[in-house]
PDB file of C-alpha atoms and ligand atoms in Angstrom:
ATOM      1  CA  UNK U   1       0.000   0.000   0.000  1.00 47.00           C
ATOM      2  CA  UNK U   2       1.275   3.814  -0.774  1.00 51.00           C
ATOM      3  CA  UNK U   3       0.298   6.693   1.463  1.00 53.00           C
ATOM      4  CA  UNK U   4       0.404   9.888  -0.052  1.00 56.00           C
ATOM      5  CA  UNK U   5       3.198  12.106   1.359  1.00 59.00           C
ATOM      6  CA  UNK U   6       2.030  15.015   3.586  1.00 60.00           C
ATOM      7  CA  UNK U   7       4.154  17.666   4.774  1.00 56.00           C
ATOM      8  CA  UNK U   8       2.192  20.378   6.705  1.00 59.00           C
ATOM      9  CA  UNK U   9       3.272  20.894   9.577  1.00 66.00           C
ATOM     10  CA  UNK U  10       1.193  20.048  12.469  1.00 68.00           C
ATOM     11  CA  UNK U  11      -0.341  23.417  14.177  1.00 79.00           C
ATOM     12  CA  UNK U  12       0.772  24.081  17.959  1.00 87.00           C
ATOM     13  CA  UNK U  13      -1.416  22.053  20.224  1.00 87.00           C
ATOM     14  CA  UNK U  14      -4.534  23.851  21.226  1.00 83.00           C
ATOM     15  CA  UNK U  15      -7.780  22.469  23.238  1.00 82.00           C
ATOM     16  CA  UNK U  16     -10.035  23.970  25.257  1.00 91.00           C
ATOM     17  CA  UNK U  17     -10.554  21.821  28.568  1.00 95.00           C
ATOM     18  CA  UNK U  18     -14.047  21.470  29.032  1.00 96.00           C
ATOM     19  CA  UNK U  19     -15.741  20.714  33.094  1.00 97.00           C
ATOM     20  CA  UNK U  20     -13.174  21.771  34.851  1.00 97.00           C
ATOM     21  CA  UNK U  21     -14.795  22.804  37.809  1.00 97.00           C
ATOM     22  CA  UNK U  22     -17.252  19.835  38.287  1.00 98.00           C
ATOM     23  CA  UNK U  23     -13.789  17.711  38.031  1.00 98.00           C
ATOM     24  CA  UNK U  24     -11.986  19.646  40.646  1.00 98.00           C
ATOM     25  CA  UNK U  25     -15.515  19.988  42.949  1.00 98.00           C
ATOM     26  CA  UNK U  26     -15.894  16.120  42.315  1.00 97.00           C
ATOM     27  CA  UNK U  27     -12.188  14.872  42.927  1.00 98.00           C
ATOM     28  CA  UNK U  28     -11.835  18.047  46.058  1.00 97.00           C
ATOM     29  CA  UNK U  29      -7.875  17.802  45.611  1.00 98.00           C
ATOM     30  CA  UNK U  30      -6.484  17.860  49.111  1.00 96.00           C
ATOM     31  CA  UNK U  31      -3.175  18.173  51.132  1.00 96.00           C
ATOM     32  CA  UNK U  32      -1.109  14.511  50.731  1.00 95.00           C
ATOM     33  CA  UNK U  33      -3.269  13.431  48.047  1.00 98.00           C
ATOM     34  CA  UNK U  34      -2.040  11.592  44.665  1.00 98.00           C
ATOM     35  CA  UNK U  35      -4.255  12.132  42.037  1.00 98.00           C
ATOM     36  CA  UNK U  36      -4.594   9.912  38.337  1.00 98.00           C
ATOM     37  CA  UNK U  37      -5.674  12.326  35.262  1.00 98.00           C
ATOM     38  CA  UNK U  38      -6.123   9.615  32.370  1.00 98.00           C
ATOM     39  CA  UNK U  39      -6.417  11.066  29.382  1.00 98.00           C
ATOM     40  CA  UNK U  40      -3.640  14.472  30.074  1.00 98.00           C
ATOM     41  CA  UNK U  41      -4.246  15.996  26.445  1.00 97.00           C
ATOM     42  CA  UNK U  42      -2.615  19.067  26.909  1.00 96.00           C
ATOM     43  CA  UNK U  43      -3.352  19.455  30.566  1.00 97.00           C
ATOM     44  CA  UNK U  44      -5.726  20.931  31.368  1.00 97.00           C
ATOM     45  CA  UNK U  45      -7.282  19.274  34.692  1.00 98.00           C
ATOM     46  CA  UNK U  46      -4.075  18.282  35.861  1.00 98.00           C
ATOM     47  CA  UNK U  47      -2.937  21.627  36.191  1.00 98.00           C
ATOM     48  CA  UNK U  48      -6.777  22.991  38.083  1.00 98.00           C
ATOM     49  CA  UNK U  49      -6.048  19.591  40.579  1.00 98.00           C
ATOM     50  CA  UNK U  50      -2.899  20.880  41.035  1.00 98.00           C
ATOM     51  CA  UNK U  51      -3.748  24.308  41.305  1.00 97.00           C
ATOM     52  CA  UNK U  52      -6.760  23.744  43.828  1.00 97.00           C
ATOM     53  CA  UNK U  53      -4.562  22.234  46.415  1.00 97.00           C
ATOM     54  CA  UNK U  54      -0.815  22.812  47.194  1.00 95.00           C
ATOM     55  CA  UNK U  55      -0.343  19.918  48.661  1.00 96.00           C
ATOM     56  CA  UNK U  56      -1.199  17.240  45.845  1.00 98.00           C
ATOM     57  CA  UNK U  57       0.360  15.631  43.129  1.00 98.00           C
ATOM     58  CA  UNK U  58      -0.964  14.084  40.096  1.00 98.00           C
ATOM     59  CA  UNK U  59       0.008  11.437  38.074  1.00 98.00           C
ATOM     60  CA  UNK U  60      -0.985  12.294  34.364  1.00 98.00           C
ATOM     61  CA  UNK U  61      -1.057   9.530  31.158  1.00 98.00           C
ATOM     62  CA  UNK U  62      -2.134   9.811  27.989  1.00 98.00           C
ATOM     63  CA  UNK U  63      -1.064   7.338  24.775  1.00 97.00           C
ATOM     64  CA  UNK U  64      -0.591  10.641  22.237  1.00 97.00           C
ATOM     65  CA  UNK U  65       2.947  11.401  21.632  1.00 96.00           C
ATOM     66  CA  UNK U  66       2.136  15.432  21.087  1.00 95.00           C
ATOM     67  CA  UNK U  67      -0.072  15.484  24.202  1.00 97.00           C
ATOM     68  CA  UNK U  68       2.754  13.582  26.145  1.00 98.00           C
ATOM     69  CA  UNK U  69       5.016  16.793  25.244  1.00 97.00           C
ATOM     70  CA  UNK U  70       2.347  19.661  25.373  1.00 96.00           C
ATOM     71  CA  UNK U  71       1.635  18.659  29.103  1.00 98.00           C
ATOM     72  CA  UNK U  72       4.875  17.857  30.388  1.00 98.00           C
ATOM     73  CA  UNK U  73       5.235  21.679  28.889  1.00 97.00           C
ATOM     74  CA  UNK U  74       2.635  23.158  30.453  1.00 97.00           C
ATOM     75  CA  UNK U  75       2.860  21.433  33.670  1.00 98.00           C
ATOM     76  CA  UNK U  76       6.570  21.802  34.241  1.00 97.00           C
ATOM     77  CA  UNK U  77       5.985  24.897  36.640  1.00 97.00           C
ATOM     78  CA  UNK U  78       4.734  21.990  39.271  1.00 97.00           C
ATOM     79  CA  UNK U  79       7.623  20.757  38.872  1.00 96.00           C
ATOM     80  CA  UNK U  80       8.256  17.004  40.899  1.00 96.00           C
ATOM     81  CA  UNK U  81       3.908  17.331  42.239  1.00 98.00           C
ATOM     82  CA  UNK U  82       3.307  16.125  38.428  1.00 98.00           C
ATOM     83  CA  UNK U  83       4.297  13.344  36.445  1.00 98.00           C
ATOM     84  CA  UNK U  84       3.608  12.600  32.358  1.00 98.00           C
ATOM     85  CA  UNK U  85       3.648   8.948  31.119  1.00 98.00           C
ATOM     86  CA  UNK U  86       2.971   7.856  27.964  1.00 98.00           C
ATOM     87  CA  UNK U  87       0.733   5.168  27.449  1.00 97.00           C
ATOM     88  CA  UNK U  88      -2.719   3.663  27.719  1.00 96.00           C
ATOM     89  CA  UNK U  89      -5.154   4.513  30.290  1.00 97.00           C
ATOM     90  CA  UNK U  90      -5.535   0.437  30.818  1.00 95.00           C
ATOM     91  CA  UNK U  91      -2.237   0.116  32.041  1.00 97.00           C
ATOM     92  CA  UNK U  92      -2.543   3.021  34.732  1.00 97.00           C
ATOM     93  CA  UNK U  93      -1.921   0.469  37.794  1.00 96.00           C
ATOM     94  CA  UNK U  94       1.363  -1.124  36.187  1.00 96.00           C
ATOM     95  CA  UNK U  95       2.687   2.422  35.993  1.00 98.00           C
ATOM     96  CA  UNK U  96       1.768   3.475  39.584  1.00 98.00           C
ATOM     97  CA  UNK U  97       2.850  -0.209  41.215  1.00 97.00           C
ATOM     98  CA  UNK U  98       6.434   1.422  39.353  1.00 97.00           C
ATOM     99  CA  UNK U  99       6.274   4.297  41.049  1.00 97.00           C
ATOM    100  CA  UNK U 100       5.553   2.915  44.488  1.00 97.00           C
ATOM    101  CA  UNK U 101       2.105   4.409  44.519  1.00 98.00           C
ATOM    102  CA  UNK U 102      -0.560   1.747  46.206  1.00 96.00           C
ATOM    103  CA  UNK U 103      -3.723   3.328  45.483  1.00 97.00           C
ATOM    104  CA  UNK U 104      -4.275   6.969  44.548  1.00 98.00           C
ATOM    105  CA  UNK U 105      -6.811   9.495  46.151  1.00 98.00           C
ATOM    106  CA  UNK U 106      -8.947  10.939  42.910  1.00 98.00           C
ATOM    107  CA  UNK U 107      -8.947   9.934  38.988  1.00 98.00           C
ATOM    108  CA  UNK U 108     -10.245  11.921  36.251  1.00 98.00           C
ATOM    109  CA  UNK U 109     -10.419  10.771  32.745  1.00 98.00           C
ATOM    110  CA  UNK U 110     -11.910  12.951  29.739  1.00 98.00           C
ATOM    111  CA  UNK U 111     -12.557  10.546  26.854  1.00 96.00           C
ATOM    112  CA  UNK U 112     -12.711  10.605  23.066  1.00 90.00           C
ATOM    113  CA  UNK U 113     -10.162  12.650  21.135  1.00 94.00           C
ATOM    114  CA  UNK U 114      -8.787  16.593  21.821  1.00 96.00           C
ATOM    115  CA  UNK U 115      -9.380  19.425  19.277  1.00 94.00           C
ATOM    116  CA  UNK U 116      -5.396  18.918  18.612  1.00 95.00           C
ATOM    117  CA  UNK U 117      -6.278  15.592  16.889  1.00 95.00           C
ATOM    118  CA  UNK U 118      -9.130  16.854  15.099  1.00 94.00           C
ATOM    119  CA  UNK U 119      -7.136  19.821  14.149  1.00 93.00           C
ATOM    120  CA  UNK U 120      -3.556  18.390  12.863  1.00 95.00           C
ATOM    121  CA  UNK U 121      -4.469  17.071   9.497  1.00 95.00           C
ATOM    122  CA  UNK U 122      -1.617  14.887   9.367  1.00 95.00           C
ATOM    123  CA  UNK U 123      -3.533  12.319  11.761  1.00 96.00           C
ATOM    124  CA  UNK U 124      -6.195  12.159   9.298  1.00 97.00           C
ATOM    125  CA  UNK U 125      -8.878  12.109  12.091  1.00 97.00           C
ATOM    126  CA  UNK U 126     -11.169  15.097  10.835  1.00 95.00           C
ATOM    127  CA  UNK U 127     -12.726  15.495   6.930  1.00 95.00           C
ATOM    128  CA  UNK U 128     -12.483  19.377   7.485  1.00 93.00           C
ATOM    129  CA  UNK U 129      -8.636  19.271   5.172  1.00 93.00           C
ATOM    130  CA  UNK U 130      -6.910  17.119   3.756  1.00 96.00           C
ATOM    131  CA  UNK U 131      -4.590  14.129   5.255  1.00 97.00           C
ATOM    132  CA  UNK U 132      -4.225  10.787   5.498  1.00 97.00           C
ATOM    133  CA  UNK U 133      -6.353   8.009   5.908  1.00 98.00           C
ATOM    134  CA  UNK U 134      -4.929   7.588   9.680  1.00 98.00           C
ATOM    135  CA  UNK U 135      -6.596   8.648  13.141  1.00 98.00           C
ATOM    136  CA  UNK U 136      -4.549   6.759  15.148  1.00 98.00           C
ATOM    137  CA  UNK U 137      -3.839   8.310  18.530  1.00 97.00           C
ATOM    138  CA  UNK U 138      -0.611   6.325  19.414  1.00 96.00           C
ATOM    139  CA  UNK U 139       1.148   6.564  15.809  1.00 94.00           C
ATOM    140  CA  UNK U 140       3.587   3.542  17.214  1.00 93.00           C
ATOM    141  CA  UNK U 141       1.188   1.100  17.070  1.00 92.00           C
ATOM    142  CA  UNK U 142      -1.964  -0.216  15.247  1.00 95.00           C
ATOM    143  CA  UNK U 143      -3.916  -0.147  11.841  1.00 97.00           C
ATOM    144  CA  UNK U 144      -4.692   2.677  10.705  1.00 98.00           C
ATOM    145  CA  UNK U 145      -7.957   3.965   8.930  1.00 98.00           C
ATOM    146  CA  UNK U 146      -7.160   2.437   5.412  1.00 98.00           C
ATOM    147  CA  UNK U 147      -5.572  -0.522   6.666  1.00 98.00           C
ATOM    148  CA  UNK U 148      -8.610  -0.823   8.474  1.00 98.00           C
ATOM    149  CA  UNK U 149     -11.039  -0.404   5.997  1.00 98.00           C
ATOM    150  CA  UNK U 150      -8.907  -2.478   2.987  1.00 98.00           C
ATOM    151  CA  UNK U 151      -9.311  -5.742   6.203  1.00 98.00           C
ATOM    152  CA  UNK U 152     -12.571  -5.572   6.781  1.00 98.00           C
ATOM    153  CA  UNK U 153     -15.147  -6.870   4.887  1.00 98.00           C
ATOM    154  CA  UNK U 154     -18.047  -5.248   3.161  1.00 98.00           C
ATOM    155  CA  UNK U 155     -20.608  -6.222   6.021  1.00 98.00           C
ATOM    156  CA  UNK U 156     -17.875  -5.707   8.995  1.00 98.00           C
ATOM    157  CA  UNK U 157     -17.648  -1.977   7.571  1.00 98.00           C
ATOM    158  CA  UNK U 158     -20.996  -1.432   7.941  1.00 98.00           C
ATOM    159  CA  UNK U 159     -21.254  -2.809  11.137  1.00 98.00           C
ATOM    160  CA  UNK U 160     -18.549  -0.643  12.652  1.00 98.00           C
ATOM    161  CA  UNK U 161     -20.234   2.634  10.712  1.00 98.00           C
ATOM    162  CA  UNK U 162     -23.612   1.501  12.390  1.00 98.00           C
ATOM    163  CA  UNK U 163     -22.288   0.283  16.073  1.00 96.00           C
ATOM    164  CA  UNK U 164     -19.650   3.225  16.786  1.00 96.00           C
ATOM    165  CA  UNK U 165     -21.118   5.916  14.496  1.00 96.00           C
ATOM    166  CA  UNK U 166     -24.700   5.202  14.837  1.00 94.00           C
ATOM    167  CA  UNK U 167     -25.343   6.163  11.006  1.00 96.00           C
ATOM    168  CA  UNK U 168     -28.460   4.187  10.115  1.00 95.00           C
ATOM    169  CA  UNK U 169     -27.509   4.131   6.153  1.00 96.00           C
ATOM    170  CA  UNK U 170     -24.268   2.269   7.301  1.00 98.00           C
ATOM    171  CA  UNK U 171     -24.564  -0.307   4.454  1.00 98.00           C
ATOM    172  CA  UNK U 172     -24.904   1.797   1.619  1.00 98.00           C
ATOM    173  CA  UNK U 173     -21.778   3.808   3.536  1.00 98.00           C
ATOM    174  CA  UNK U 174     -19.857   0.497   4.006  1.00 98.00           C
ATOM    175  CA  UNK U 175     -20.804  -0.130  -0.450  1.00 98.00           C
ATOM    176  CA  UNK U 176     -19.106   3.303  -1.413  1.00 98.00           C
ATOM    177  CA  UNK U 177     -16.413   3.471   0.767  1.00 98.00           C
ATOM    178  CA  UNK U 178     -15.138  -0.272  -0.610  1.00 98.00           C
ATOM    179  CA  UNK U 179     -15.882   0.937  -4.163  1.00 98.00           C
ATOM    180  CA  UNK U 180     -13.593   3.797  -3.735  1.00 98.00           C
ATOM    181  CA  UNK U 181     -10.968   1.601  -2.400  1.00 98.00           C
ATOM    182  CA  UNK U 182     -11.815  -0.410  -5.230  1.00 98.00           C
ATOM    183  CA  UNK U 183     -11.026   2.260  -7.811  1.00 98.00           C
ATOM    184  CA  UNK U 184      -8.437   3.194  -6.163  1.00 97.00           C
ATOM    185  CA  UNK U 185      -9.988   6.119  -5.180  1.00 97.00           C
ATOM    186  CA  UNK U 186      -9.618   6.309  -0.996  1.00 98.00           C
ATOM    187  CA  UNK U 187      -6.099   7.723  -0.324  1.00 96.00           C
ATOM    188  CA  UNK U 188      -7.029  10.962   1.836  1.00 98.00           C
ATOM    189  CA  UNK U 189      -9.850  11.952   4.436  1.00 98.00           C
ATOM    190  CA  UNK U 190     -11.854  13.882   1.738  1.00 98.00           C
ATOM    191  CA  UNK U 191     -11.773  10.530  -0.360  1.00 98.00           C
ATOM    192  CA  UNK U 192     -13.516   9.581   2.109  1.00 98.00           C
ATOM    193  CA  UNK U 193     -15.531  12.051   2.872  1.00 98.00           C
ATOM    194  CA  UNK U 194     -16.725  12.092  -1.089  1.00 98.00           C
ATOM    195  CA  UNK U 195     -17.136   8.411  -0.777  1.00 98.00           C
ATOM    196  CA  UNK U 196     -19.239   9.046   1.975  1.00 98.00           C
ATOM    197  CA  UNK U 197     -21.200  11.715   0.212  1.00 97.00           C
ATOM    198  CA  UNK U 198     -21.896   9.314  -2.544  1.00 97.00           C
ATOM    199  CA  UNK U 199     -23.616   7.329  -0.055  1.00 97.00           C
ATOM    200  CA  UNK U 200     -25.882   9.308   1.661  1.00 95.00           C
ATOM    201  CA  UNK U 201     -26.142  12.845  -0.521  1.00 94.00           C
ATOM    202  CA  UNK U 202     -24.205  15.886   0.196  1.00 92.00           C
ATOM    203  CA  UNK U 203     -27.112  17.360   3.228  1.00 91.00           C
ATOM    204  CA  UNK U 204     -26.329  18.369   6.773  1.00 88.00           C
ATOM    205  CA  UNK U 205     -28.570  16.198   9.309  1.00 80.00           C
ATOM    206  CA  UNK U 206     -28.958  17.173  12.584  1.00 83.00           C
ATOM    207  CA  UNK U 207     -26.824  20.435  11.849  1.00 88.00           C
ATOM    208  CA  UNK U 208     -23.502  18.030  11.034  1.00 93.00           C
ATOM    209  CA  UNK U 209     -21.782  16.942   7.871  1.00 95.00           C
ATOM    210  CA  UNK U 210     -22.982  14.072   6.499  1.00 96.00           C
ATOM    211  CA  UNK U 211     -19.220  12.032   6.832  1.00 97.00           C
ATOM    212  CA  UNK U 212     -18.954  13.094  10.964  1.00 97.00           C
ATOM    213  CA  UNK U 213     -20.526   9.584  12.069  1.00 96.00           C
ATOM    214  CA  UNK U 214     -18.275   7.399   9.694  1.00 98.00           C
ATOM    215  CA  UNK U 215     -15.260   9.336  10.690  1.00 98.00           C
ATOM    216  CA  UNK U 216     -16.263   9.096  14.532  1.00 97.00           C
ATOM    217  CA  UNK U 217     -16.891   5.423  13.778  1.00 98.00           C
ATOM    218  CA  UNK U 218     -13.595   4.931  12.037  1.00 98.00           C
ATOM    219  CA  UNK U 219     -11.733   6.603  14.922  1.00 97.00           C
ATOM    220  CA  UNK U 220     -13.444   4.654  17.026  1.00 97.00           C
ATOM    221  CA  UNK U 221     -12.692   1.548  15.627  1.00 98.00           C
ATOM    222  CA  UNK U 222      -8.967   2.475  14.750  1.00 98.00           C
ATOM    223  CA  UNK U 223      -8.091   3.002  18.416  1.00 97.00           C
ATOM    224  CA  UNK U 224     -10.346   0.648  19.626  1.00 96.00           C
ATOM    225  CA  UNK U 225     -11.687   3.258  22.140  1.00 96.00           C
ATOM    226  CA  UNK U 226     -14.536   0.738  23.537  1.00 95.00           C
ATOM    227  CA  UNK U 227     -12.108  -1.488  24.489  1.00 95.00           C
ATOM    228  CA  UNK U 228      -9.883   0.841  25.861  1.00 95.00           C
ATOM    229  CA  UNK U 229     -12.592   1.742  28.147  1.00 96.00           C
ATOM    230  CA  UNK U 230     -13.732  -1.534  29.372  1.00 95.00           C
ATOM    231  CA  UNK U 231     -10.299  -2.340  30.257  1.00 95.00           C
ATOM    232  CA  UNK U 232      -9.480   1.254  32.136  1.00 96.00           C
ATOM    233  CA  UNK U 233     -12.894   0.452  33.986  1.00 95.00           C
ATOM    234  CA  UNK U 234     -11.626  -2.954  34.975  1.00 94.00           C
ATOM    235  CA  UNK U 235      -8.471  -1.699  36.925  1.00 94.00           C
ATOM    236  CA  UNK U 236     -10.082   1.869  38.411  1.00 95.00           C
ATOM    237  CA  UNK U 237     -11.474   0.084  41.667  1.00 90.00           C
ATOM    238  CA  UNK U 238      -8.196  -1.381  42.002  1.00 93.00           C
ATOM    239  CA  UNK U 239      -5.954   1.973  41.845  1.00 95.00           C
ATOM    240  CA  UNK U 240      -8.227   3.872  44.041  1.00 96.00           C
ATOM    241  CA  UNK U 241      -7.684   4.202  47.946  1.00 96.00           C
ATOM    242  CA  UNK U 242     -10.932   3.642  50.225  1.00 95.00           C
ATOM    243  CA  UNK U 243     -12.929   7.184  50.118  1.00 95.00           C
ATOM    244  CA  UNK U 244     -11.103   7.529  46.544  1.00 96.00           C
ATOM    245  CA  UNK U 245     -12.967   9.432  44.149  1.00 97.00           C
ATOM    246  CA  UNK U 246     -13.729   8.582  40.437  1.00 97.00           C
ATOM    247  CA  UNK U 247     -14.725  11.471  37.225  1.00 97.00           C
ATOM    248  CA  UNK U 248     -15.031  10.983  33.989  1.00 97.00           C
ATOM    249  CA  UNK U 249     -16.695  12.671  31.182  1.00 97.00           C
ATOM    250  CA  UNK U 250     -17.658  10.353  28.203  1.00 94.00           C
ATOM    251  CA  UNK U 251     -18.907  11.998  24.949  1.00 89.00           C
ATOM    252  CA  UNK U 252     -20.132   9.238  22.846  1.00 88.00           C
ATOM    253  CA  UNK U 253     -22.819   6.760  23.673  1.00 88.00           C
ATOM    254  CA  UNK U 254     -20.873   3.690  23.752  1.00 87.00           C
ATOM    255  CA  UNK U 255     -18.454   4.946  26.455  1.00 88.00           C
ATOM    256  CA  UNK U 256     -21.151   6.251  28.544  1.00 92.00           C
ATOM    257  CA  UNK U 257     -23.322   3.382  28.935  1.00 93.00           C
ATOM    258  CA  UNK U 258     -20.054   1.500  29.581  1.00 93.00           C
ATOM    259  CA  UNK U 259     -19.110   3.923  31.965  1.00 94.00           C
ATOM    260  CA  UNK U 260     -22.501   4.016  33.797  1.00 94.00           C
ATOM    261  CA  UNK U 261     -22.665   0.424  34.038  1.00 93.00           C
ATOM    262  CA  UNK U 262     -19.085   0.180  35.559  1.00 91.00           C
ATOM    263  CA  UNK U 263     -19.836   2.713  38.246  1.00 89.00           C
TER     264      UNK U 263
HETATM  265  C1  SAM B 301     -10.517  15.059  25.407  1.00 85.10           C
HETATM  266  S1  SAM B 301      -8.790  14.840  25.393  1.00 85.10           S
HETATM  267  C2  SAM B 301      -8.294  15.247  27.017  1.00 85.10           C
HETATM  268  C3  SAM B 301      -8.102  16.720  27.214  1.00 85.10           C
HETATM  269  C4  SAM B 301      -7.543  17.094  28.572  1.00 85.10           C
HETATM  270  N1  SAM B 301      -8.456  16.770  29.652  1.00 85.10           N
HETATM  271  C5  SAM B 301      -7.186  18.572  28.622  1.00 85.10           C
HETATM  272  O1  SAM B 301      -7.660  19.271  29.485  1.00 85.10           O
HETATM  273  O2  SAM B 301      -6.424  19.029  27.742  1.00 85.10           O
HETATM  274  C6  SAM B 301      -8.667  13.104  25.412  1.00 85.10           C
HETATM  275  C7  SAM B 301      -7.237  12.585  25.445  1.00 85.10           C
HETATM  276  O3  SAM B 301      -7.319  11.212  25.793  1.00 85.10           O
HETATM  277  C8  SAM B 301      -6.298  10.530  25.125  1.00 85.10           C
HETATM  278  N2  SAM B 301      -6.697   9.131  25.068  1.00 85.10           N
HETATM  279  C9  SAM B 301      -7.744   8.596  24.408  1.00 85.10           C
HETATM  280  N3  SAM B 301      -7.787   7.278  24.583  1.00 85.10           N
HETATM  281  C10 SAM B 301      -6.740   6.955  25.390  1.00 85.10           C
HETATM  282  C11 SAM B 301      -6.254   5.728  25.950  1.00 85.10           C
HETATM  283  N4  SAM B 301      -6.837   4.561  25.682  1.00 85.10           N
HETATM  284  N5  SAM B 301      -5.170   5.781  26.755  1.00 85.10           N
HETATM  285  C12 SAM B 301      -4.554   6.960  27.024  1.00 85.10           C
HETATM  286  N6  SAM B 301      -4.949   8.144  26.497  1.00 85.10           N
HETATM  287  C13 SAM B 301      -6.035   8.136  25.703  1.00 85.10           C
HETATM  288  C14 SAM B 301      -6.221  11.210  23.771  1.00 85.10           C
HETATM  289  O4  SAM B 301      -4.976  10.993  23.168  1.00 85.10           O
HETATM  290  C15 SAM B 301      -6.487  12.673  24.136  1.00 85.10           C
HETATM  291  O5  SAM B 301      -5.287  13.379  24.292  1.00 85.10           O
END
């Protein structure tokens, strides 16, 4: 398989942390207290934790290379009361047995993707410019959106557009997007957003473009985000001390139900 070469440079990392207070008034950071923020992005509730108390630290992951360096950045003014690691959220209570850290007081993770992935083209997560057909969040490892869509069958296509994007004409989706490939046709995101067009006409629904819920499906699927959940859920109890305290902010329906379920 060829990729097309794409050489815009990524823009500075930008997003706009969302809940801050109703994390900080749910976790109530306090003096002696480790903290977990799961998903760091560029940092923005690890620094209000830190911020609201002194006395805490927080121990920050997230599996995205560029959010790995924009926090450690922005954070480095709390100098040894923060740590970054880089890696997935699942593997949170390897990286604190490694540290010496038991259980932890508070844990905040903010699912789904930051504006810095939609925005860098290059990660091909967005059909707003051009870029490859990528989304992953950890570029080290995984398939990524073509490799993804040239594996799966016809009928597995559709099922991922339908289960992780909830787009009802999923099949007809799932037809043009293989026909493209096909025709060799499907080397960029707005391949795929024409493919996508194709399939369902060119009309907002709902106020959004018509490819949003393929390409949320897609990303979905690429990073296998539901998983990634389920597993993170299966080790929080474990990291957390008695009285510990648990927030987390879900933005697609999947995640939530799995999230409600688990707590
Ligand atoms: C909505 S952003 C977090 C933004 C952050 N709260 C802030 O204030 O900047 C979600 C982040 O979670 C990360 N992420 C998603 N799935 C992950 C996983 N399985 N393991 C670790 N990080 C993950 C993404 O790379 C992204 O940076």
């Amino acid at each position: 398989m060829t990729m097309p070469a794409f050489t815009i440079e990524p823009p500075t990392y930008a997003h706009t942390t969302v809940m801050v207070e109703q994390v900080v008034g749910a976790l109530q950071p306090g003096v002696g207290g480790i903290y977990v923020d799961a998903t760091v992005g560029g940092g923005g509730h690890s620094a209000a934790l830190l911020e609201a108390c002194r006395g805490a630290r927080v121990v920050a992951f997230d599996r995205d290379t560029d959010a790995v360096a924009a926090a450690r950045e922005r954070l480095s003014a709390f100098a040894e009361r923060v740590q970054v690691i880089q890696s997935e959220f699942a593997d949170i209570e390897r990286h604190l047995d490694d540290l010496g850290i038991t259980a932890v007081d508070g844990l905040v993770a903010d699912l789904g993707v930051s504006s810095h992935q939609l925005d860098d083209s290059t990660r091909g997560m967005s059909f707003r410019a051009e870029g490859p057909l990528d989304m992953r969040m950890d570029l080290s490892q995984g398939r990524t959106a073509r490799e993804l869509i040239e594996q799966l069958s016809q009928e597995e296509l559709a099922s991922v557009i339908y289960q992780y994007g909830e787009e009802r004409r999923s099949r007809r989706v799932a037809r043009c997007v293989k026909q493209a490939l096909r025709n060799n046709e499907l080397r960029t995101t707005l391949d795929l957003r024409r493919a996508v067009v194709r399939a369902v006409g060119p009309h907002r629904v709902g106020g959004i473009d018509p490819a949003t819920r393929t390409f949320q499906a897609l990303r979905i699927a690429v990073n296998e985000e539901l998983k990634a959940v389920a597993a993170f859920l299966r080790v929080v109890h474990g990291c957390l001390s008695p009285g510990g305290r648990v927030a987390i902010l879900t933005f697609h329906s999947g995640g939530d139900r799995r999230v409600k379920k688990a707590f």
